[in-house]
Short mmCIF file of N, CA and C in Angstrom, two decimals:
data_model
loop_
_atom_site.label_atom_id
_atom_site.label_comp_id
_atom_site.label_asym_id
_atom_site.label_seq_id
_atom_site.Cartn_x
_atom_site.Cartn_y
_atom_site.Cartn_z
N UNK A 15 -1.46 77.81 90.34
CA UNK A 15 -2.84 77.41 90.54
C UNK A 15 -3.45 77.07 89.18
N UNK A 16 -4.37 76.13 89.25
CA UNK A 16 -5.13 75.76 88.06
C UNK A 16 -6.50 75.30 88.52
N UNK A 17 -7.53 75.91 88.00
CA UNK A 17 -8.91 75.55 88.36
C UNK A 17 -9.14 75.55 89.87
N UNK A 18 -8.55 76.53 90.56
CA UNK A 18 -8.74 76.66 91.99
C UNK A 18 -7.92 75.71 92.83
N UNK A 19 -6.98 75.02 92.24
CA UNK A 19 -6.14 74.06 92.97
C UNK A 19 -4.68 74.48 92.88
N UNK A 20 -3.89 74.02 93.86
CA UNK A 20 -2.46 74.27 93.86
C UNK A 20 -1.71 72.97 93.61
N UNK A 21 -0.46 73.04 93.27
CA UNK A 21 0.35 71.86 92.98
C UNK A 21 0.95 71.32 94.27
N UNK A 22 0.76 70.03 94.51
CA UNK A 22 1.31 69.44 95.72
C UNK A 22 1.25 67.92 95.69
N UNK A 23 1.45 67.32 96.83
CA UNK A 23 1.47 65.86 96.96
C UNK A 23 0.04 65.34 97.04
N UNK A 24 -0.31 64.47 96.10
CA UNK A 24 -1.63 63.85 96.08
C UNK A 24 -1.61 62.58 96.93
N UNK A 25 -0.51 61.83 96.84
CA UNK A 25 -0.40 60.54 97.54
C UNK A 25 1.05 60.30 97.93
N UNK A 26 1.22 59.80 99.13
CA UNK A 26 2.57 59.48 99.61
C UNK A 26 2.44 58.37 100.64
N UNK A 27 3.19 57.27 100.44
CA UNK A 27 3.10 56.16 101.37
C UNK A 27 4.44 55.69 101.91
N UNK A 28 5.49 56.43 101.65
CA UNK A 28 6.82 56.03 102.09
C UNK A 28 7.59 55.29 101.02
N UNK A 29 6.89 54.71 100.06
CA UNK A 29 7.54 54.01 98.95
C UNK A 29 7.44 54.81 97.66
N UNK A 30 6.33 55.53 97.51
CA UNK A 30 6.15 56.34 96.31
C UNK A 30 5.41 57.63 96.66
N UNK A 31 5.61 58.62 95.81
CA UNK A 31 4.95 59.91 95.97
C UNK A 31 4.35 60.30 94.62
N UNK A 32 3.11 60.74 94.64
CA UNK A 32 2.43 61.18 93.44
C UNK A 32 2.04 62.64 93.61
N UNK A 33 2.34 63.46 92.60
CA UNK A 33 2.04 64.88 92.64
C UNK A 33 0.87 65.20 91.72
N UNK A 34 0.17 66.28 92.03
CA UNK A 34 -0.93 66.72 91.19
C UNK A 34 -1.59 67.94 91.79
N UNK A 35 -2.78 68.27 91.30
CA UNK A 35 -3.51 69.45 91.75
C UNK A 35 -4.28 69.10 93.02
N UNK A 36 -4.04 69.87 94.08
CA UNK A 36 -4.64 69.64 95.39
C UNK A 36 -5.30 70.92 95.90
N UNK A 37 -6.06 70.79 96.97
CA UNK A 37 -6.67 71.96 97.58
C UNK A 37 -5.58 72.96 97.97
N UNK A 38 -5.82 74.26 97.81
CA UNK A 38 -4.78 75.26 98.08
C UNK A 38 -4.16 75.16 99.47
N UNK A 39 -4.96 74.82 100.47
CA UNK A 39 -4.42 74.73 101.83
C UNK A 39 -3.45 73.55 102.00
N UNK A 40 -3.48 72.60 101.07
CA UNK A 40 -2.58 71.45 101.13
C UNK A 40 -1.34 71.61 100.26
N UNK A 41 -1.30 72.66 99.46
CA UNK A 41 -0.17 72.89 98.55
C UNK A 41 0.94 73.65 99.27
N UNK A 42 2.19 73.29 99.04
CA UNK A 42 3.29 74.02 99.67
C UNK A 42 3.47 75.40 99.04
N UNK A 43 4.05 76.30 99.82
CA UNK A 43 4.38 77.64 99.32
C UNK A 43 5.82 77.62 98.83
N UNK A 44 6.08 78.40 97.80
CA UNK A 44 7.43 78.50 97.23
C UNK A 44 7.88 79.95 97.27
N UNK A 45 9.17 80.17 97.41
CA UNK A 45 9.71 81.53 97.47
C UNK A 45 9.61 82.20 96.10
N UNK A 46 9.00 83.38 96.09
CA UNK A 46 8.74 84.11 94.84
C UNK A 46 10.03 84.42 94.07
N UNK A 47 11.12 84.68 94.78
CA UNK A 47 12.36 85.03 94.07
C UNK A 47 12.92 83.88 93.24
N UNK A 48 12.47 82.65 93.50
CA UNK A 48 12.93 81.49 92.74
C UNK A 48 11.92 81.02 91.70
N UNK A 49 10.75 81.62 91.67
CA UNK A 49 9.68 81.16 90.78
C UNK A 49 9.22 82.29 89.86
N UNK A 50 9.63 82.22 88.63
CA UNK A 50 9.20 83.19 87.63
C UNK A 50 8.22 82.54 86.64
N UNK A 51 8.27 81.22 86.54
CA UNK A 51 7.36 80.44 85.70
C UNK A 51 6.78 79.32 86.56
N UNK A 52 5.60 78.80 86.24
CA UNK A 52 5.04 77.70 87.04
C UNK A 52 5.98 76.49 87.13
N UNK A 53 6.71 76.23 86.08
CA UNK A 53 7.60 75.06 86.06
C UNK A 53 8.84 75.23 86.96
N UNK A 54 9.05 76.41 87.49
CA UNK A 54 10.19 76.64 88.39
C UNK A 54 10.01 75.94 89.74
N UNK A 55 8.83 75.37 90.00
CA UNK A 55 8.62 74.69 91.28
C UNK A 55 9.07 73.23 91.25
N UNK A 56 9.57 72.77 90.10
CA UNK A 56 10.04 71.40 89.99
C UNK A 56 11.40 71.37 89.30
N UNK A 57 11.92 70.19 89.06
CA UNK A 57 13.24 70.07 88.44
C UNK A 57 13.13 69.94 86.91
N UNK A 58 14.23 70.15 86.23
CA UNK A 58 14.29 70.27 84.77
C UNK A 58 13.67 69.08 84.02
N UNK A 59 13.94 67.87 84.42
CA UNK A 59 13.46 66.69 83.70
C UNK A 59 12.22 66.06 84.34
N UNK A 60 11.50 66.81 85.15
CA UNK A 60 10.32 66.29 85.84
C UNK A 60 9.28 65.77 84.85
N UNK A 61 8.67 64.61 85.14
CA UNK A 61 7.59 64.12 84.27
C UNK A 61 6.33 64.97 84.38
N UNK A 62 6.30 65.91 85.32
CA UNK A 62 5.13 66.76 85.53
C UNK A 62 5.22 68.11 84.82
N UNK A 63 6.28 68.37 84.10
CA UNK A 63 6.50 69.68 83.45
C UNK A 63 5.29 70.11 82.62
N UNK A 64 4.78 69.24 81.77
CA UNK A 64 3.65 69.62 80.90
C UNK A 64 2.42 70.00 81.71
N UNK A 65 2.12 69.25 82.76
CA UNK A 65 0.93 69.54 83.56
C UNK A 65 1.13 70.82 84.37
N UNK A 66 2.28 70.99 85.00
CA UNK A 66 2.55 72.20 85.80
C UNK A 66 2.49 73.45 84.93
N UNK A 67 2.94 73.34 83.69
CA UNK A 67 2.96 74.51 82.80
C UNK A 67 1.55 75.01 82.47
N UNK A 68 0.52 74.23 82.75
CA UNK A 68 -0.87 74.66 82.53
C UNK A 68 -1.37 75.57 83.65
N UNK A 69 -0.61 75.64 84.75
CA UNK A 69 -1.01 76.46 85.89
C UNK A 69 -0.49 77.88 85.80
N UNK A 70 -0.83 78.68 86.81
CA UNK A 70 -0.39 80.07 86.91
C UNK A 70 0.23 80.29 88.27
N UNK A 71 1.24 81.14 88.31
CA UNK A 71 1.80 81.55 89.59
C UNK A 71 0.88 82.59 90.21
N UNK A 72 0.63 82.46 91.49
CA UNK A 72 -0.20 83.43 92.22
C UNK A 72 0.49 83.77 93.53
N UNK A 73 0.18 84.92 94.06
CA UNK A 73 0.69 85.31 95.37
C UNK A 73 -0.27 84.76 96.42
N UNK A 74 0.28 84.14 97.43
CA UNK A 74 -0.53 83.54 98.50
C UNK A 74 -0.07 84.06 99.85
N UNK A 75 -1.02 84.39 100.69
CA UNK A 75 -0.73 84.74 102.08
C UNK A 75 -1.40 83.67 102.92
N UNK A 76 -0.62 82.94 103.67
CA UNK A 76 -1.16 81.89 104.54
C UNK A 76 -1.17 82.41 105.95
N UNK A 77 -2.33 82.34 106.60
CA UNK A 77 -2.47 82.84 107.97
C UNK A 77 -2.94 81.72 108.87
N UNK A 78 -2.48 81.76 110.09
CA UNK A 78 -2.94 80.82 111.11
C UNK A 78 -3.69 81.61 112.15
N UNK A 79 -4.88 81.16 112.47
CA UNK A 79 -5.71 81.83 113.47
C UNK A 79 -5.81 80.91 114.67
N UNK A 80 -5.52 81.45 115.84
CA UNK A 80 -5.63 80.70 117.07
C UNK A 80 -6.65 81.41 117.95
N UNK A 81 -7.68 80.71 118.32
CA UNK A 81 -8.70 81.27 119.20
C UNK A 81 -8.62 80.54 120.54
N UNK A 82 -8.55 81.30 121.60
CA UNK A 82 -8.50 80.73 122.94
C UNK A 82 -9.79 81.07 123.66
N UNK A 83 -10.45 80.07 124.15
CA UNK A 83 -11.68 80.27 124.89
C UNK A 83 -11.43 79.84 126.33
N UNK A 84 -11.57 80.78 127.24
CA UNK A 84 -11.36 80.50 128.67
C UNK A 84 -12.66 79.93 129.26
N UNK A 85 -12.55 78.75 129.80
CA UNK A 85 -13.70 78.12 130.41
C UNK A 85 -13.61 78.29 131.92
N UNK A 86 -14.66 78.76 132.52
CA UNK A 86 -14.66 78.95 134.00
C UNK A 86 -15.18 77.72 134.70
#
């Protein structure tokens, strides 16, 4: 996370994909056992290494709430 945002896909059109800081609910979750540094969420030669390294790893719990309203 950085400035209240998570790392994820900013733009994707089938031909290109752009990554950057997105709303937390739009950012993917990563397995903690594989992430010890922020840069562990990407590959070694990623052009995003410098930007990702400005972020912090945080623990996230994602919950889904389903409300059912019975209409008579």
